[in-house]
PDB file of C-alpha atoms in Angstrom:
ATOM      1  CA  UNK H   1     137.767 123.346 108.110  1.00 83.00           C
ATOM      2  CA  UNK H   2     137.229 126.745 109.561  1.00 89.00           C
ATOM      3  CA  UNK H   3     133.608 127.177 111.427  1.00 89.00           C
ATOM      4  CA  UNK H   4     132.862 130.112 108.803  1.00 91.00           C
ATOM      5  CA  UNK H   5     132.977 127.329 105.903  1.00 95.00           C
ATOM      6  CA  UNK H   6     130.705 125.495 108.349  1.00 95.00           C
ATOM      7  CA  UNK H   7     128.161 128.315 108.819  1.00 96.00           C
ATOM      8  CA  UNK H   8     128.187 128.850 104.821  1.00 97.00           C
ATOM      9  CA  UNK H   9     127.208 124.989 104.243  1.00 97.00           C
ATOM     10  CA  UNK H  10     124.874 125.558 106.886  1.00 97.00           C
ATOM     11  CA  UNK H  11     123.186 128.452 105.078  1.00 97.00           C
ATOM     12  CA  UNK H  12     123.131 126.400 101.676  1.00 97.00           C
ATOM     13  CA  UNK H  13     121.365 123.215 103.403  1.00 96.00           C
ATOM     14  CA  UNK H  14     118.845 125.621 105.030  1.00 96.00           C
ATOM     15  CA  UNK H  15     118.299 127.341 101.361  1.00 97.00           C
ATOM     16  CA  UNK H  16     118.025 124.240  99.546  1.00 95.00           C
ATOM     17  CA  UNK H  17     115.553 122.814 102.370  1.00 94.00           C
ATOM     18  CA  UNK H  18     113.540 125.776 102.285  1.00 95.00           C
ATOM     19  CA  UNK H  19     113.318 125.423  98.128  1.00 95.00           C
ATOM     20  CA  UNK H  20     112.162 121.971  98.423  1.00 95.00           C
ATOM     21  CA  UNK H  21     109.488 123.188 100.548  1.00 94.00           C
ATOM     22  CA  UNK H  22     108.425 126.057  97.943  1.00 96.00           C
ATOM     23  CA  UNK H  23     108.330 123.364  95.264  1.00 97.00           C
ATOM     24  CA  UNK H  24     106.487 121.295  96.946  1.00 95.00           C
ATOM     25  CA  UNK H  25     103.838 123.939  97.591  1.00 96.00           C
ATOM     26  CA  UNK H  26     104.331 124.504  93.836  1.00 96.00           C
ATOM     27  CA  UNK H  27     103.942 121.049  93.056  1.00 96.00           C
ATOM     28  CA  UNK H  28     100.850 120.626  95.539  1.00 94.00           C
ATOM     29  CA  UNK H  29      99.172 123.290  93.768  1.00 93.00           C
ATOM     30  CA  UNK H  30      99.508 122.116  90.235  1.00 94.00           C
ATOM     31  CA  UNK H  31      98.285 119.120  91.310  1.00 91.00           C
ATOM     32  CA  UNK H  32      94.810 120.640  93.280  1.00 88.00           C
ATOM     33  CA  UNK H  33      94.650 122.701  90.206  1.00 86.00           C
ATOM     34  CA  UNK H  34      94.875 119.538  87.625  1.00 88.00           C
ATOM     35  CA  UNK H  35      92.162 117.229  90.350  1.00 83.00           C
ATOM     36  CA  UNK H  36      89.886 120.385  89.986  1.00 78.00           C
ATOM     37  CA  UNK H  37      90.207 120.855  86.575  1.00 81.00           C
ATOM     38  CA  UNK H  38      88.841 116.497  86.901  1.00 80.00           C
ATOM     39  CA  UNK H  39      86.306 116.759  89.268  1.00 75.00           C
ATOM     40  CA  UNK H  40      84.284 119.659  86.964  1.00 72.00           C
ATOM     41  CA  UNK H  41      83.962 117.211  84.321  1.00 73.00           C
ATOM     42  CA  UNK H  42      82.597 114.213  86.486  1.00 68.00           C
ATOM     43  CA  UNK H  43      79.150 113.319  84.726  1.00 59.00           C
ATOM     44  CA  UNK H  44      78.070 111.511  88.252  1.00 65.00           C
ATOM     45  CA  UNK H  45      77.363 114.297  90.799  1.00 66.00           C
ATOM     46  CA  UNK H  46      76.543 111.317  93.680  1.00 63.00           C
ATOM     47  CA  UNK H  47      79.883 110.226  93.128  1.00 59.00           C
ATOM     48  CA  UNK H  48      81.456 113.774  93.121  1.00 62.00           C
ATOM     49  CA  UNK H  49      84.172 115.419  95.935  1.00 68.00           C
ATOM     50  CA  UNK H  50      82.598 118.620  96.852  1.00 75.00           C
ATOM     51  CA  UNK H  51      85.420 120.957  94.827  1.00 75.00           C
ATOM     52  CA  UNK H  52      85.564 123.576  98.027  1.00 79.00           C
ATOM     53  CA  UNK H  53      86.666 120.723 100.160  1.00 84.00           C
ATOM     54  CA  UNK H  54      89.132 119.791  98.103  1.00 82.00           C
ATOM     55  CA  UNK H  55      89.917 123.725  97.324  1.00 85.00           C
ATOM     56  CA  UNK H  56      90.119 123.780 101.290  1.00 91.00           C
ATOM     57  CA  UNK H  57      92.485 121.112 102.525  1.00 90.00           C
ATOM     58  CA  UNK H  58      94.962 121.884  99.620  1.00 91.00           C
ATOM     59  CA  UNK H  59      95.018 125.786 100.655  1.00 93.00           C
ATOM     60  CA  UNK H  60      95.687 124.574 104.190  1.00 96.00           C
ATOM     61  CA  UNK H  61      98.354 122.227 102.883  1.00 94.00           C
ATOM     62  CA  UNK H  62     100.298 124.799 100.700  1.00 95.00           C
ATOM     63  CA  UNK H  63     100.126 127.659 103.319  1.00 96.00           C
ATOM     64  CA  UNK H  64     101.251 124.825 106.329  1.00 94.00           C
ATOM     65  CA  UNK H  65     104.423 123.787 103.564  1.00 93.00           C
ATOM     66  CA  UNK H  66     105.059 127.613 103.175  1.00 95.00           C
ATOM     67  CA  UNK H  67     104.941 128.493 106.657  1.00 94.00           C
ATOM     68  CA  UNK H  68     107.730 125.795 107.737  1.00 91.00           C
ATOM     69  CA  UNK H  69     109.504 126.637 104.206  1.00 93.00           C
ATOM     70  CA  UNK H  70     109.856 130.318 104.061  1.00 95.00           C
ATOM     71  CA  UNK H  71     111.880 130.365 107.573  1.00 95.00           C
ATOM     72  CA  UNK H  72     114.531 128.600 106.195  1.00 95.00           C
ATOM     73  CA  UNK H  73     115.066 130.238 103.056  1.00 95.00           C
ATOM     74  CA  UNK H  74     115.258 133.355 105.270  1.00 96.00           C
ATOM     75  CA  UNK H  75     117.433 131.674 107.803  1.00 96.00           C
ATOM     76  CA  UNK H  76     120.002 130.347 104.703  1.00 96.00           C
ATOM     77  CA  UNK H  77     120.303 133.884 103.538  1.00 96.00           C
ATOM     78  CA  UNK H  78     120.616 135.555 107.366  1.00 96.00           C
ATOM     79  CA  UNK H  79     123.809 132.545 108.213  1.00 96.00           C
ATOM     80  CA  UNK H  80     125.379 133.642 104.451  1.00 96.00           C
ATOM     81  CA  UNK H  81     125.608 137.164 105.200  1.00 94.00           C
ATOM     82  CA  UNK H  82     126.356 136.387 108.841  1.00 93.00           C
ATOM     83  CA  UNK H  83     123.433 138.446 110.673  1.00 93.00           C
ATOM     84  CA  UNK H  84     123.443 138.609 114.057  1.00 90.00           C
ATOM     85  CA  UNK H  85     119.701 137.160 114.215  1.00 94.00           C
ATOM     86  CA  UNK H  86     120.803 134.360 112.080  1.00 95.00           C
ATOM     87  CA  UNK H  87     122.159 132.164 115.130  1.00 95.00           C
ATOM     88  CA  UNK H  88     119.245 132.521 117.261  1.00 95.00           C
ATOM     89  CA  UNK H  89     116.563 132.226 114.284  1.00 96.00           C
ATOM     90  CA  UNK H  90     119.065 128.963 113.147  1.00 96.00           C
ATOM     91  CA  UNK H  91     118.309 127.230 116.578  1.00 96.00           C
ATOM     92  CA  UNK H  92     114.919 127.715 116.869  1.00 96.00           C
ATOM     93  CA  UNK H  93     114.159 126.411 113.390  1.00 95.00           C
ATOM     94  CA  UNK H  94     116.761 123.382 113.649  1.00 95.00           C
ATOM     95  CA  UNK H  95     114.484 122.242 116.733  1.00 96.00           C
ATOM     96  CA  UNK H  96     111.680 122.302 114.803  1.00 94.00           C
ATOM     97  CA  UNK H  97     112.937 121.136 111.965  1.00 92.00           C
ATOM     98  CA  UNK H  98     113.964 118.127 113.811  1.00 93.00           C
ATOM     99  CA  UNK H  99     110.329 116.616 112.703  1.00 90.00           C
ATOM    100  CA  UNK H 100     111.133 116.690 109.302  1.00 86.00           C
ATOM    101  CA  UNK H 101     112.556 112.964 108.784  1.00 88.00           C
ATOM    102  CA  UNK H 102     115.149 112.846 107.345  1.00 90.00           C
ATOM    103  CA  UNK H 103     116.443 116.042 105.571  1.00 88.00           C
ATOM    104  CA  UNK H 104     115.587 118.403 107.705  1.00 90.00           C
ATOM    105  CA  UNK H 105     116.662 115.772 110.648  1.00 94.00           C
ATOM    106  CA  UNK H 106     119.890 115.903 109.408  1.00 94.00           C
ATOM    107  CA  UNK H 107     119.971 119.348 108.780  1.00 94.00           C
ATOM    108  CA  UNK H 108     118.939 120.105 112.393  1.00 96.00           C
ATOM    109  CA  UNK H 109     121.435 118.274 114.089  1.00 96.00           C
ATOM    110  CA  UNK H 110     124.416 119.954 111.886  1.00 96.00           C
ATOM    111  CA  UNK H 111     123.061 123.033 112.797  1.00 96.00           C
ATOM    112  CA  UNK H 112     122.649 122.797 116.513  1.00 97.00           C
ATOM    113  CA  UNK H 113     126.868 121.539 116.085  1.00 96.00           C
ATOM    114  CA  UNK H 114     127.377 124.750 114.366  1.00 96.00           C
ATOM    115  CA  UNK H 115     125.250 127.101 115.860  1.00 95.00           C
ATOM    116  CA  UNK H 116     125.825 126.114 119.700  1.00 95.00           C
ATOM    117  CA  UNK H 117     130.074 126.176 119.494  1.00 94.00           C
ATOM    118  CA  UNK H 118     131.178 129.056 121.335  1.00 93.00           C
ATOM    119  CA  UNK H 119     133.336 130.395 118.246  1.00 93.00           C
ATOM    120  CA  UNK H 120     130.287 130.443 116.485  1.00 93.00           C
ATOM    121  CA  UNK H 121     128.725 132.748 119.026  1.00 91.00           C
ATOM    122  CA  UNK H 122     131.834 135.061 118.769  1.00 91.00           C
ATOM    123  CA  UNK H 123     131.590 135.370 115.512  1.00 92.00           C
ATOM    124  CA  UNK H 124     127.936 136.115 114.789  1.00 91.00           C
ATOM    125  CA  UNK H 125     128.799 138.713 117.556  1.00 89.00           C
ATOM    126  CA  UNK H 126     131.386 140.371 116.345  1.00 88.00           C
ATOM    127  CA  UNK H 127     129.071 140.644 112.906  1.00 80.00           C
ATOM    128  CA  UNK H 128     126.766 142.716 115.461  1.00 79.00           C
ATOM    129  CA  UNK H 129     129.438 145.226 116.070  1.00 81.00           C
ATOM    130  CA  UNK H 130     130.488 145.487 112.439  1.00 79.00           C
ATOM    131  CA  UNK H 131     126.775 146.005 111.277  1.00 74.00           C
ATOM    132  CA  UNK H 132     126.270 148.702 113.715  1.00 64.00           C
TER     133      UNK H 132
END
């Protein structure tokens, strides 16, 4: 298979990772919405969550899922149109990615065995001299 095919299936796996992530942010929301929406109608306020703690940690959570989600999406469309700040934005995210048991695991390791071959470097070069 040639290593363009490989850097396109790359680019997918990093879009579809980075999705998950946005739903899950989606999802997370809905959910601190709908446990809001639960808490205002508790009739016992000694056995109530304060709702701006709750309204805190699931900000935090949402913006921490966005922050490692939005890279990749960005990263899947930068190795699909083959931008020369794809490669370099590809290996930093696929070692940090690494934490992310087990997608984004897997995902890391087939993208430091695309990213690092040296005809991957030559091409994602030769996009630099095209693009400018």
């Amino acid at each position: 298979m040639p290593l363009a095919t490989h850097v396109r299936i790359l680019a997918w796996f990093n879009i579809v990772l980075g999705g998950i992530g946005v739903l899950a942010a989606v999802f997370t929301f809905a959910g601190a919405s709908f446990l809001h929406i639960l808490l205002a109608n508790v009739v016992d306020e000694a056995a109530a969550v304060p709702v701006e703690l709750i309204q805190l940690a699931s900000t935090i959570v949402i913006t921490l899922i966005l922050v490692m989600s939005l890279p990749c999406l960005v990263l899947g469309f930068g190795l699909y149109y083959v931008r020369p700040w794809a490669r370099i934005l590809g290996l930093v995210l696929a070692a940090v990615n690494l934490l992310h048991f087990p997608l984004g695991t897997g995902v890391s390791l087939y993208g430091f065995w695309v990213l690092l071959k040296p005809e991957t470097e030559a091409m994602f070069k030769q996009a630099a001299v095209v693009q400018a």
